[in-house]
Amino acid sequence: MSRFLRPLLIAAACVLGLSGARAESIVVSSTTSTEQSGLFGYILPKFESETGITVKVVALGTGQALDSARRGDADVVFVHDRAAEEKFVAEGYGIGRRDVMYNDFVLVGPKSDPTKVAGGHDIVAALQKIESAKAPFVSRGDKSGTHAAELRLWKLANVDIDQAKGPWYRDSGSGMGPALNMAASLGAYILADRGTWLSFKNRQELAILVEGDRRLFNQYGVILVNPERHPHVKREAGQRFIDWLVSPTGQQAIADYRIGGEQLFFPNADK
C-alpha cells in the first residue's frame, strides 16, 4: 500500500468510527395500534431527523409491552392502559408518566347488524344486546390496552364474560389488525381503536356501529424505563424521545397525521 494512501485510510476509518460512536438508538415497546395505524411511520422520521436518534419499535399488546419493559427489553414504553401504566411506575419499573395523545374506541360489526345496535351511543347497552343474542364477537384476548378496555366495558354491562363465554365469543390472542381480519371473515362484532380501524383495508362488510360514548375514551401515555432497575437503559436518549413527543413539535406531528383527511390521534400532553 502506498505510504501516502495509508494515512488517508486511517483518517477515514477514524472519522467513520467517531460518527458510528455518535449514533444512538433506543427501543420503544409500544401498543400495536400506534404501529398498525401508521403513526410511527409518520412521526419517527421527523424525530430521527431532528435528533439523530433512531427508534426501534417493538409492537405488542399493552400488557406484553409493559412486561417486556419490566424485563429491561426496552428504554421507553408508549401504551394505552392508564391503570396498568400507573402500576408499572408504582412498582418502580418506570420513571414518571406523561399523557401524549388520545383517540377513542369504536364498536365495529357487520352492516347487517343482527343485534340492532347501529347508530347508538351507549356501548354498555350494545354489549348487553350482543351477549344476550350470543352474536359472534371477536376479542383481542391478548392483555392489550384494547382488551383491558373491553373487559372493563363487559363489567360495566354486568356481564361476567368468563362465565358467558361460548362459541359466540372468540379470543383471537392477536393484535388489532389480525383481530379485525378475523371479525371481517366471521361477520362478528369487535371493539377496535379508531386509529387502527381507519387504516384497516380489509373491512368487507364491517362498519362502525357504536361510537361517541365517553366510556370509549382512549388515552395514551409514555414512560421511561427506570435505569436503576436496568442500568443499560438509555436514559438520556429515551428522555429526549419523551420530551420530543410532548413538545409543541411532537404534538403537532401527531396532530398532522391523517388518513383520508381524518385525524387519528389528538395530542393532549400534560404541562
C-alpha positions as protocol buffer text, in pm:
chain_id: "A"
residue {
  index: 1
  type: MET
  ca { x: 0 y: 0 z: 0 }
}
residue {
  index: 2
  type: SER
  ca { x: 127 y: 348 z: -81 }
}
residue {
  index: 3
  type: ARG
  ca { x: 278 y: 535 z: 214 }
}
residue {
  index: 4
  type: PHE
  ca { x: 61 y: 828 z: 105 }
}
residue {
  index: 5
  type: LEU
  ca { x: -263 y: 627 z: 91 }
}
residue {
  index: 6
  type: ARG
  ca { x: -227 y: 462 z: 433 }
}
residue {
  index: 7
  type: PRO
  ca { x: -271 y: 781 z: 642 }
}
residue {
  index: 8
  type: LEU
  ca { x: -578 y: 875 z: 438 }
}
residue {
  index: 9
  type: LEU
  ca { x: -740 y: 536 z: 502 }
}
residue {
  index: 10
  type: ILE
  ca { x: -661 y: 554 z: 874 }
}
residue {
  index: 11
  type: ALA
  ca { x: -808 y: 904 z: 894 }
}
residue {
  index: 12
  type: ALA
  ca { x: -1124 y: 791 z: 710 }
}
residue {
  index: 13
  type: ALA
  ca { x: -1165 y: 495 z: 943 }
}
residue {
  index: 14
  type: CYS
  ca { x: -1132 y: 722 z: 1244 }
}
residue {
  index: 15
  type: VAL
  ca { x: -1399 y: 956 z: 1109 }
}
residue {
  index: 16
  type: LEU
  ca { x: -1634 y: 665 z: 1041 }
}
residue {
  index: 17
  type: GLY
  ca { x: -1566 y: 524 z: 1385 }
}
residue {
  index: 18
  type: LEU
  ca { x: -1640 y: 853 z: 1552 }
}
residue {
  index: 19
  type: SER
  ca { x: -1962 y: 903 z: 1356 }
}
residue {
  index: 20
  type: GLY
  ca { x: -2069 y: 549 z: 1446 }
}
residue {
  index: 21
  type: ALA
  ca { x: -1996 y: 618 z: 1811 }
}
residue {
  index: 22
  type: ARG
  ca { x: -2218 y: 924 z: 1800 }
}
residue {
  index: 23
  type: ALA
  ca { x: -2511 y: 734 z: 1652 }
}
residue {
  index: 24
  type: GLU
  ca { x: -2773 y: 649 z: 1914 }
}
residue {
  index: 25
  type: SER
  ca { x: -3072 y: 420 z: 1909 }
}
residue {
  index: 26
  type: ILE
  ca { x: -3348 y: 333 z: 2153 }
}
residue {
  index: 27
  type: VAL
  ca { x: -3606 y: 59 z: 2181 }
}
residue {
  index: 28
  type: VAL
  ca { x: -3967 y: 165 z: 2233 }
}
residue {
  index: 29
  type: SER
  ca { x: -4208 y: -104 z: 2348 }
}
residue {
  index: 30
  type: SER
  ca { x: -4546 y: 10 z: 2228 }
}
residue {
  index: 31
  type: THR
  ca { x: -4901 y: -94 z: 2164 }
}
residue {
  index: 32
  type: THR
  ca { x: -4989 y: -239 z: 1825 }
}
residue {
  index: 33
  type: SER
  ca { x: -5230 y: 45 z: 1750 }
}
residue {
  index: 34
  type: THR
  ca { x: -4954 y: 306 z: 1725 }
}
residue {
  index: 35
  type: GLU
  ca { x: -4768 y: 82 z: 1480 }
}
residue {
  index: 36
  type: GLN
  ca { x: -5056 y: -60 z: 1276 }
}
residue {
  index: 37
  type: SER
  ca { x: -5228 y: 278 z: 1242 }
}
residue {
  index: 38
  type: GLY
  ca { x: -4916 y: 410 z: 1067 }
}
residue {
  index: 39
  type: LEU
  ca { x: -4849 y: 679 z: 1330 }
}
residue {
  index: 40
  type: PHE
  ca { x: -4490 y: 574 z: 1398 }
}
residue {
  index: 41
  type: GLY
  ca { x: -4415 y: 554 z: 1028 }
}
residue {
  index: 42
  type: TYR
  ca { x: -4519 y: 919 z: 1008 }
}
residue {
  index: 43
  type: ILE
  ca { x: -4364 y: 1076 z: 1320 }
}
residue {
  index: 44
  type: LEU
  ca { x: -4043 y: 878 z: 1376 }
}
residue {
  index: 45
  type: PRO
  ca { x: -3860 y: 1006 z: 1065 }
}
residue {
  index: 46
  type: LYS
  ca { x: -3923 y: 1360 z: 1195 }
}
residue {
  index: 47
  type: PHE
  ca { x: -3781 y: 1275 z: 1537 }
}
residue {
  index: 48
  type: GLU
  ca { x: -3483 y: 1090 z: 1393 }
}
residue {
  index: 49
  type: SER
  ca { x: -3404 y: 1373 z: 1151 }
}
residue {
  index: 50
  type: GLU
  ca { x: -3416 y: 1630 z: 1431 }
}
residue {
  index: 51
  type: THR
  ca { x: -3216 y: 1436 z: 1693 }
}
residue {
  index: 52
  type: GLY
  ca { x: -3010 y: 1172 z: 1512 }
}
residue {
  index: 53
  type: ILE
  ca { x: -3156 y: 910 z: 1745 }
}
residue {
  index: 54
  type: THR
  ca { x: -3304 y: 606 z: 1572 }
}
residue {
  index: 55
  type: VAL
  ca { x: -3602 y: 429 z: 1721 }
}
residue {
  index: 56
  type: LYS
  ca { x: -3676 y: 59 z: 1704 }
}
residue {
  index: 57
  type: VAL
  ca { x: -4041 y: -9 z: 1782 }
}
residue {
  index: 58
  type: VAL
  ca { x: -4145 y: -342 z: 1930 }
}
residue {
  index: 59
  type: ALA
  ca { x: -4523 y: -352 z: 1883 }
}
residue {
  index: 60
  type: LEU
  ca { x: -4709 y: -565 z: 2136 }
}
residue {
  index: 61
  type: GLY
  ca { x: -5031 y: -556 z: 2330 }
}
residue {
  index: 62
  type: THR
  ca { x: -5002 y: -307 z: 2618 }
}
residue {
  index: 63
  type: GLY
  ca { x: -4972 y: -580 z: 2883 }
}
residue {
  index: 64
  type: GLN
  ca { x: -4696 y: -753 z: 2689 }
}
residue {
  index: 65
  type: ALA
  ca { x: -4525 y: -420 z: 2619 }
}
residue {
  index: 66
  type: LEU
  ca { x: -4513 y: -341 z: 2991 }
}
residue {
  index: 67
  type: ASP
  ca { x: -4390 y: -692 z: 3072 }
}
residue {
  index: 68
  type: SER
  ca { x: -4114 y: -652 z: 2813 }
}
residue {
  index: 69
  type: ALA
  ca { x: -4010 y: -326 z: 2978 }
}
residue {
  index: 70
  type: ARG
  ca { x: -4015 y: -493 z: 3321 }
}
residue {
  index: 71
  type: ARG
  ca { x: -3756 y: -736 z: 3188 }
}
residue {
  index: 72
  type: GLY
  ca { x: -3542 y: -446 z: 3067 }
}
residue {
  index: 73
  type: ASP
  ca { x: -3603 y: -514 z: 2699 }
}
residue {
  index: 74
  type: ALA
  ca { x: -3695 y: -152 z: 2620 }
}
residue {
  index: 75
  type: ASP
  ca { x: -3589 y: 202 z: 2702 }
}
residue {
  index: 76
  type: VAL
  ca { x: -3935 y: 358 z: 2672 }
}
residue {
  index: 77
  type: VAL
  ca { x: -4293 y: 230 z: 2682 }
}
residue {
  index: 78
  type: PHE
  ca { x: -4573 y: 402 z: 2488 }
}
residue {
  index: 79
  type: VAL
  ca { x: -4907 y: 236 z: 2564 }
}
residue {
  index: 80
  type: HIS
  ca { x: -5275 y: 290 z: 2649 }
}
residue {
  index: 81
  type: ASP
  ca { x: -5392 y: 140 z: 2976 }
}
residue {
  index: 82
  type: ARG
  ca { x: -5357 y: 407 z: 3244 }
}
residue {
  index: 83
  type: ALA
  ca { x: -5421 y: 178 z: 3541 }
}
residue {
  index: 84
  type: ALA
  ca { x: -5154 y: -66 z: 3422 }
}
residue {
  index: 85
  type: GLU
  ca { x: -4915 y: 220 z: 3345 }
}
residue {
  index: 86
  type: GLU
  ca { x: -4953 y: 370 z: 3693 }
}
residue {
  index: 87
  type: LYS
  ca { x: -4897 y: 26 z: 3847 }
}
residue {
  index: 88
  type: PHE
  ca { x: -4580 y: -10 z: 3637 }
}
residue {
  index: 89
  type: VAL
  ca { x: -4448 y: 320 z: 3776 }
}
residue {
  index: 90
  type: ALA
  ca { x: -4557 y: 245 z: 4134 }
}
residue {
  index: 91
  type: GLU
  ca { x: -4366 y: -84 z: 4122 }
}
residue {
  index: 92
  type: GLY
  ca { x: -4050 y: 108 z: 4035 }
}
residue {
  index: 93
  type: TYR
  ca { x: -4014 y: -12 z: 3677 }
}
residue {
  index: 94
  type: GLY
  ca { x: -4081 y: 327 z: 3520 }
}
residue {
  index: 95
  type: ILE
  ca { x: -3998 y: 691 z: 3586 }
}
residue {
  index: 96
  type: GLY
  ca { x: -4289 y: 928 z: 3560 }
}
residue {
  index: 97
  type: ARG
  ca { x: -4573 y: 905 z: 3313 }
}
residue {
  index: 98
  type: ARG
  ca { x: -4680 y: 1163 z: 3061 }
}
residue {
  index: 99
  type: ASP
  ca { x: -5005 y: 1193 z: 2872 }
}
residue {
  index: 100
  type: VAL
  ca { x: -4928 y: 1215 z: 2500 }
}
residue {
  index: 101
  type: MET
  ca { x: -5249 y: 1185 z: 2296 }
}
residue {
  index: 102
  type: TYR
  ca { x: -5593 y: 1029 z: 2282 }
}
residue {
  index: 103
  type: ASN
  ca { x: -5847 y: 892 z: 2044 }
}
residue {
  index: 104
  type: ASP
  ca { x: -6140 y: 660 z: 2108 }
}
residue {
  index: 105
  type: PHE
  ca { x: -6259 y: 305 z: 2078 }
}
residue {
  index: 106
  type: VAL
  ca { x: -6544 y: 212 z: 1845 }
}
residue {
  index: 107
  type: LEU
  ca { x: -6771 y: -90 z: 1827 }
}
residue {
  index: 108
  type: VAL
  ca { x: -6736 y: -237 z: 1481 }
}
residue {
  index: 109
  type: GLY
  ca { x: -6968 y: -502 z: 1342 }
}
residue {
  index: 110
  type: PRO
  ca { x: -7143 y: -639 z: 1034 }
}
residue {
  index: 111
  type: LYS
  ca { x: -7351 y: -392 z: 838 }
}
residue {
  index: 112
  type: SER
  ca { x: -7642 y: -636 z: 867 }
}
residue {
  index: 113
  type: ASP
  ca { x: -7624 y: -572 z: 1244 }
}
residue {
  index: 114
  type: PRO
  ca { x: -7824 y: -869 z: 1377 }
}
residue {
  index: 115
  type: THR
  ca { x: -7845 y: -719 z: 1729 }
}
residue {
  index: 116
  type: LYS
  ca { x: -7967 y: -379 z: 1603 }
}
residue {
  index: 117
  type: VAL
  ca { x: -7714 y: -164 z: 1788 }
}
residue {
  index: 118
  type: ALA
  ca { x: -7614 y: 57 z: 1493 }
}
residue {
  index: 119
  type: GLY
  ca { x: -7635 y: 431 z: 1547 }
}
residue {
  index: 120
  type: GLY
  ca { x: -7635 y: 407 z: 1924 }
}
residue {
  index: 121
  type: HIS
  ca { x: -7401 y: 588 z: 2161 }
}
residue {
  index: 122
  type: ASP
  ca { x: -7434 y: 353 z: 2460 }
}
residue {
  index: 123
  type: ILE
  ca { x: -7160 y: 93 z: 2446 }
}
residue {
  index: 124
  type: VAL
  ca { x: -7283 y: -86 z: 2759 }
}
residue {
  index: 125
  type: ALA
  ca { x: -7632 y: -137 z: 2617 }
}
residue {
  index: 126
  type: ALA
  ca { x: -7480 y: -259 z: 2290 }
}
residue {
  index: 127
  type: LEU
  ca { x: -7265 y: -519 z: 2464 }
}
residue {
  index: 128
  type: GLN
  ca { x: -7563 y: -640 z: 2665 }
}
residue {
  index: 129
  type: LYS
  ca { x: -7756 y: -697 z: 2343 }
}
residue {
  index: 130
  type: ILE
  ca { x: -7463 y: -881 z: 2183 }
}
residue {
  index: 131
  type: GLU
  ca { x: -7420 y: -1112 z: 2482 }
}
residue {
  index: 132
  type: SER
  ca { x: -7794 y: -1175 z: 2510 }
}
residue {
  index: 133
  type: ALA
  ca { x: -7817 y: -1270 z: 2141 }
}
residue {
  index: 134
  type: LYS
  ca { x: -7487 y: -1465 z: 2157 }
}
residue {
  index: 135
  type: ALA
  ca { x: -7391 y: -1282 z: 1838 }
}
residue {
  index: 136
  type: PRO
  ca { x: -7038 y: -1351 z: 1711 }
}
residue {
  index: 137
  type: PHE
  ca { x: -6783 y: -1134 z: 1891 }
}
residue {
  index: 138
  type: VAL
  ca { x: -6405 y: -1125 z: 1846 }
}
residue {
  index: 139
  type: SER
  ca { x: -6188 y: -1026 z: 2142 }
}
residue {
  index: 140
  type: ARG
  ca { x: -5822 y: -931 z: 2127 }
}
residue {
  index: 141
  type: GLY
  ca { x: -5770 y: -1169 z: 2421 }
}
residue {
  index: 142
  type: ASP
  ca { x: -5406 y: -1060 z: 2448 }
}
residue {
  index: 143
  type: LYS
  ca { x: -5392 y: -841 z: 2762 }
}
residue {
  index: 144
  type: SER
  ca { x: -5359 y: -535 z: 2540 }
}
residue {
  index: 145
  type: GLY
  ca { x: -5496 y: -193 z: 2626 }
}
residue {
  index: 146
  type: THR
  ca { x: -5791 y: -259 z: 2396 }
}
residue {
  index: 147
  type: HIS
  ca { x: -5853 y: -596 z: 2562 }
}
residue {
  index: 148
  type: ALA
  ca { x: -5839 y: -432 z: 2907 }
}
residue {
  index: 149
  type: ALA
  ca { x: -6090 y: -169 z: 2792 }
}
residue {
  index: 150
  type: GLU
  ca { x: -6319 y: -439 z: 2656 }
}
residue {
  index: 151
  type: LEU
  ca { x: -6311 y: -627 z: 2988 }
}
residue {
  index: 152
  type: ARG
  ca { x: -6393 y: -308 z: 3178 }
}
residue {
  index: 153
  type: LEU
  ca { x: -6691 y: -249 z: 2949 }
}
residue {
  index: 154
  type: TRP
  ca { x: -6824 y: -604 z: 2994 }
}
residue {
  index: 155
  type: LYS
  ca { x: -6802 y: -546 z: 3370 }
}
residue {
  index: 156
  type: LEU
  ca { x: -6997 y: -220 z: 3337 }
}
residue {
  index: 157
  type: ALA
  ca { x: -7255 y: -416 z: 3138 }
}
residue {
  index: 158
  type: ASN
  ca { x: -7289 y: -661 z: 3431 }
}
residue {
  index: 159
  type: VAL
  ca { x: -7167 y: -944 z: 3210 }
}
residue {
  index: 160
  type: ASP
  ca { x: -6926 y: -1195 z: 3364 }
}
residue {
  index: 161
  type: ILE
  ca { x: -6752 y: -1268 z: 3038 }
}
residue {
  index: 162
  type: ASP
  ca { x: -6559 y: -1566 z: 3178 }
}
residue {
  index: 163
  type: GLN
  ca { x: -6892 y: -1730 z: 3261 }
}
residue {
  index: 164
  type: ALA
  ca { x: -7071 y: -1607 z: 2950 }
}
residue {
  index: 165
  type: LYS
  ca { x: -6807 y: -1723 z: 2701 }
}
residue {
  index: 166
  type: GLY
  ca { x: -6915 y: -1978 z: 2444 }
}
residue {
  index: 167
  type: PRO
  ca { x: -6879 y: -2047 z: 2072 }
}
residue {
  index: 168
  type: TRP
  ca { x: -7006 y: -1696 z: 2003 }
}
residue {
  index: 169
  type: TYR
  ca { x: -6704 y: -1534 z: 2176 }
}
residue {
  index: 170
  type: ARG
  ca { x: -6368 y: -1575 z: 2002 }
}
residue {
  index: 171
  type: ASP
  ca { x: -6039 y: -1494 z: 2180 }
}
residue {
  index: 172
  type: SER
  ca { x: -5802 y: -1407 z: 1896 }
}
residue {
  index: 173
  type: GLY
  ca { x: -5490 y: -1363 z: 2107 }
}
residue {
  index: 174
  type: SER
  ca { x: -5361 y: -1124 z: 1841 }
}
residue {
  index: 175
  type: GLY
  ca { x: -5301 y: -762 z: 1754 }
}
residue {
  index: 176
  type: MET
  ca { x: -5572 y: -525 z: 1638 }
}
residue {
  index: 177
  type: GLY
  ca { x: -5519 y: -579 z: 1265 }
}
residue {
  index: 178
  type: PRO
  ca { x: -5536 y: -961 z: 1276 }
}
residue {
  index: 179
  type: ALA
  ca { x: -5833 y: -943 z: 1515 }
}
residue {
  index: 180
  type: LEU
  ca { x: -6017 y: -716 z: 1269 }
}
residue {
  index: 181
  type: ASN
  ca { x: -5937 y: -961 z: 991 }
}
residue {
  index: 182
  type: MET
  ca { x: -6095 y: -1237 z: 1198 }
}
residue {
  index: 183
  type: ALA
  ca { x: -6404 y: -1025 z: 1264 }
}
residue {
  index: 184
  type: ALA
  ca { x: -6433 y: -948 z: 892 }
}
residue {
  index: 185
  type: SER
  ca { x: -6415 y: -1316 z: 799 }
}
residue {
  index: 186
  type: LEU
  ca { x: -6670 y: -1416 z: 1064 }
}
residue {
  index: 187
  type: GLY
  ca { x: -6906 y: -1120 z: 1030 }
}
residue {
  index: 188
  type: ALA
  ca { x: -6850 y: -1054 z: 1401 }
}
residue {
  index: 189
  type: TYR
  ca { x: -6862 y: -759 z: 1637 }
}
residue {
  index: 190
  type: ILE
  ca { x: -6534 y: -626 z: 1779 }
}
residue {
  index: 191
  type: LEU
  ca { x: -6407 y: -338 z: 1991 }
}
residue {
  index: 192
  type: ALA
  ca { x: -6136 y: -152 z: 1799 }
}
residue {
  index: 193
  type: ASP
  ca { x: -5930 y: 162 z: 1841 }
}
residue {
  index: 194
  type: ARG
  ca { x: -6029 y: 419 z: 1583 }
}
residue {
  index: 195
  type: GLY
  ca { x: -5674 y: 470 z: 1459 }
}
residue {
  index: 196
  type: THR
  ca { x: -5627 y: 109 z: 1351 }
}
residue {
  index: 197
  type: TRP
  ca { x: -5980 y: 95 z: 1210 }
}
residue {
  index: 198
  type: LEU
  ca { x: -5918 y: 398 z: 988 }
}
residue {
  index: 199
  type: SER
  ca { x: -5602 y: 239 z: 847 }
}
residue {
  index: 200
  type: PHE
  ca { x: -5760 y: -108 z: 812 }
}
residue {
  index: 201
  type: LYS
  ca { x: -5818 y: -208 z: 449 }
}
residue {
  index: 202
  type: ASN
  ca { x: -5993 y: -548 z: 469 }
}
residue {
  index: 203
  type: ARG
  ca { x: -6327 y: -420 z: 602 }
}
residue {
  index: 204
  type: GLN
  ca { x: -6550 y: -638 z: 386 }
}
residue {
  index: 205
  type: GLU
  ca { x: -6899 y: -596 z: 545 }
}
residue {
  index: 206
  type: LEU
  ca { x: -6777 y: -433 z: 866 }
}
residue {
  index: 207
  type: ALA
  ca { x: -6867 y: -79 z: 973 }
}
residue {
  index: 208
  type: ILE
  ca { x: -6861 y: 136 z: 1285 }
}
residue {
  index: 209
  type: LEU
  ca { x: -7189 y: 76 z: 1467 }
}
residue {
  index: 210
  type: VAL
  ca { x: -7145 y: 243 z: 1806 }
}
residue {
  index: 211
  type: GLU
  ca { x: -6928 y: 544 z: 1887 }
}
residue {
  index: 212
  type: GLY
  ca { x: -6928 y: 863 z: 2088 }
}
residue {
  index: 213
  type: ASP
  ca { x: -6980 y: 717 z: 2437 }
}
residue {
  index: 214
  type: ARG
  ca { x: -6748 y: 892 z: 2684 }
}
residue {
  index: 215
  type: ARG
  ca { x: -6659 y: 547 z: 2819 }
}
residue {
  index: 216
  type: LEU
  ca { x: -6484 y: 480 z: 2487 }
}
residue {
  index: 217
  type: PHE
  ca { x: -6218 y: 745 z: 2553 }
}
residue {
  index: 218
  type: ASN
  ca { x: -5869 y: 607 z: 2483 }
}
residue {
  index: 219
  type: GLN
  ca { x: -5570 y: 780 z: 2643 }
}
residue {
  index: 220
  type: TYR
  ca { x: -5207 y: 705 z: 2552 }
}
residue {
  index: 221
  type: GLY
  ca { x: -4911 y: 758 z: 2786 }
}
residue {
  index: 222
  type: VAL
  ca { x: -4533 y: 737 z: 2764 }
}
residue {
  index: 223
  type: ILE
  ca { x: -4290 y: 623 z: 3037 }
}
residue {
  index: 224
  type: LEU
  ca { x: -3912 y: 600 z: 3067 }
}
residue {
  index: 225
  type: VAL
  ca { x: -3796 y: 260 z: 3189 }
}
residue {
  index: 226
  type: ASN
  ca { x: -3616 y: 301 z: 3522 }
}
residue {
  index: 227
  type: PRO
  ca { x: -3237 y: 276 z: 3470 }
}
residue {
  index: 228
  type: GLU
  ca { x: -3193 y: 198 z: 3839 }
}
residue {
  index: 229
  type: ARG
  ca { x: -3371 y: -130 z: 3767 }
}
residue {
  index: 230
  type: HIS
  ca { x: -3192 y: -183 z: 3438 }
}
residue {
  index: 231
  type: PRO
  ca { x: -2863 y: 8 z: 3414 }
}
residue {
  index: 232
  type: HIS
  ca { x: -2835 y: -50 z: 3038 }
}
residue {
  index: 233
  type: VAL
  ca { x: -3144 y: 166 z: 2972 }
}
residue {
  index: 234
  type: LYS
  ca { x: -3051 y: 465 z: 2757 }
}
residue {
  index: 235
  type: ARG
  ca { x: -3182 y: 730 z: 2988 }
}
residue {
  index: 236
  type: GLU
  ca { x: -3077 y: 1044 z: 2802 }
}
residue {
  index: 237
  type: ALA
  ca { x: -3184 y: 927 z: 2456 }
}
residue {
  index: 238
  type: GLY
  ca { x: -3510 y: 781 z: 2590 }
}
residue {
  index: 239
  type: GLN
  ca { x: -3588 y: 1104 z: 2771 }
}
residue {
  index: 240
  type: ARG
  ca { x: -3520 y: 1303 z: 2455 }
}
residue {
  index: 241
  type: PHE
  ca { x: -3781 y: 1095 z: 2276 }
}
residue {
  index: 242
  type: ILE
  ca { x: -4034 y: 1154 z: 2555 }
}
residue {
  index: 243
  type: ASP
  ca { x: -3957 y: 1526 z: 2565 }
}
residue {
  index: 244
  type: TRP
  ca { x: -4000 y: 1547 z: 2186 }
}
residue {
  index: 245
  type: LEU
  ca { x: -4336 y: 1365 z: 2195 }
}
residue {
  index: 246
  type: VAL
  ca { x: -4479 y: 1614 z: 2446 }
}
residue {
  index: 247
  type: SER
  ca { x: -4313 y: 1920 z: 2290 }
}
residue {
  index: 248
  type: PRO
  ca { x: -4504 y: 2151 z: 2054 }
}
residue {
  index: 249
  type: THR
  ca { x: -4313 y: 1995 z: 1761 }
}
residue {
  index: 250
  type: GLY
  ca { x: -4402 y: 1637 z: 1855 }
}
residue {
  index: 251
  type: GLN
  ca { x: -4759 y: 1724 z: 1941 }
}
residue {
  index: 252
  type: GLN
  ca { x: -4804 y: 1896 z: 1605 }
}
residue {
  index: 253
  type: ALA
  ca { x: -4659 y: 1595 z: 1425 }
}
residue {
  index: 254
  type: ILE
  ca { x: -4915 y: 1372 z: 1597 }
}
residue {
  index: 255
  type: ALA
  ca { x: -5198 y: 1612 z: 1509 }
}
residue {
  index: 256
  type: ASP
  ca { x: -5085 y: 1628 z: 1147 }
}
residue {
  index: 257
  type: TYR
  ca { x: -5113 y: 1253 z: 1089 }
}
residue {
  index: 258
  type: ARG
  ca { x: -5428 y: 1181 z: 891 }
}
residue {
  index: 259
  type: ILE
  ca { x: -5579 y: 911 z: 675 }
}
residue {
  index: 260
  type: GLY
  ca { x: -5827 y: 1022 z: 413 }
}
residue {
  index: 261
  type: GLY
  ca { x: -5828 y: 1366 z: 572 }
}
residue {
  index: 262
  type: GLU
  ca { x: -5935 y: 1229 z: 911 }
}
residue {
  index: 263
  type: GLN
  ca { x: -5719 y: 1288 z: 1218 }
}
residue {
  index: 264
  type: LEU
  ca { x: -5635 y: 964 z: 1402 }
}
residue {
  index: 265
  type: PHE
  ca { x: -5486 y: 1091 z: 1728 }
}
residue {
  index: 266
  type: PHE
  ca { x: -5535 y: 1411 z: 1927 }
}
residue {
  index: 267
  type: PRO
  ca { x: -5237 y: 1545 z: 2122 }
}
residue {
  index: 268
  type: ASN
  ca { x: -5303 y: 1633 z: 2487 }
}
residue {
  index: 269
  type: ALA
  ca { x: -4963 y: 1630 z: 2661 }
}
residue {
  index: 270
  type: ASP
  ca { x: -4985 y: 1742 z: 3021 }
}
residue {
  index: 271
  type: LYS
  ca { x: -4789 y: 2053 z: 3101 }
}
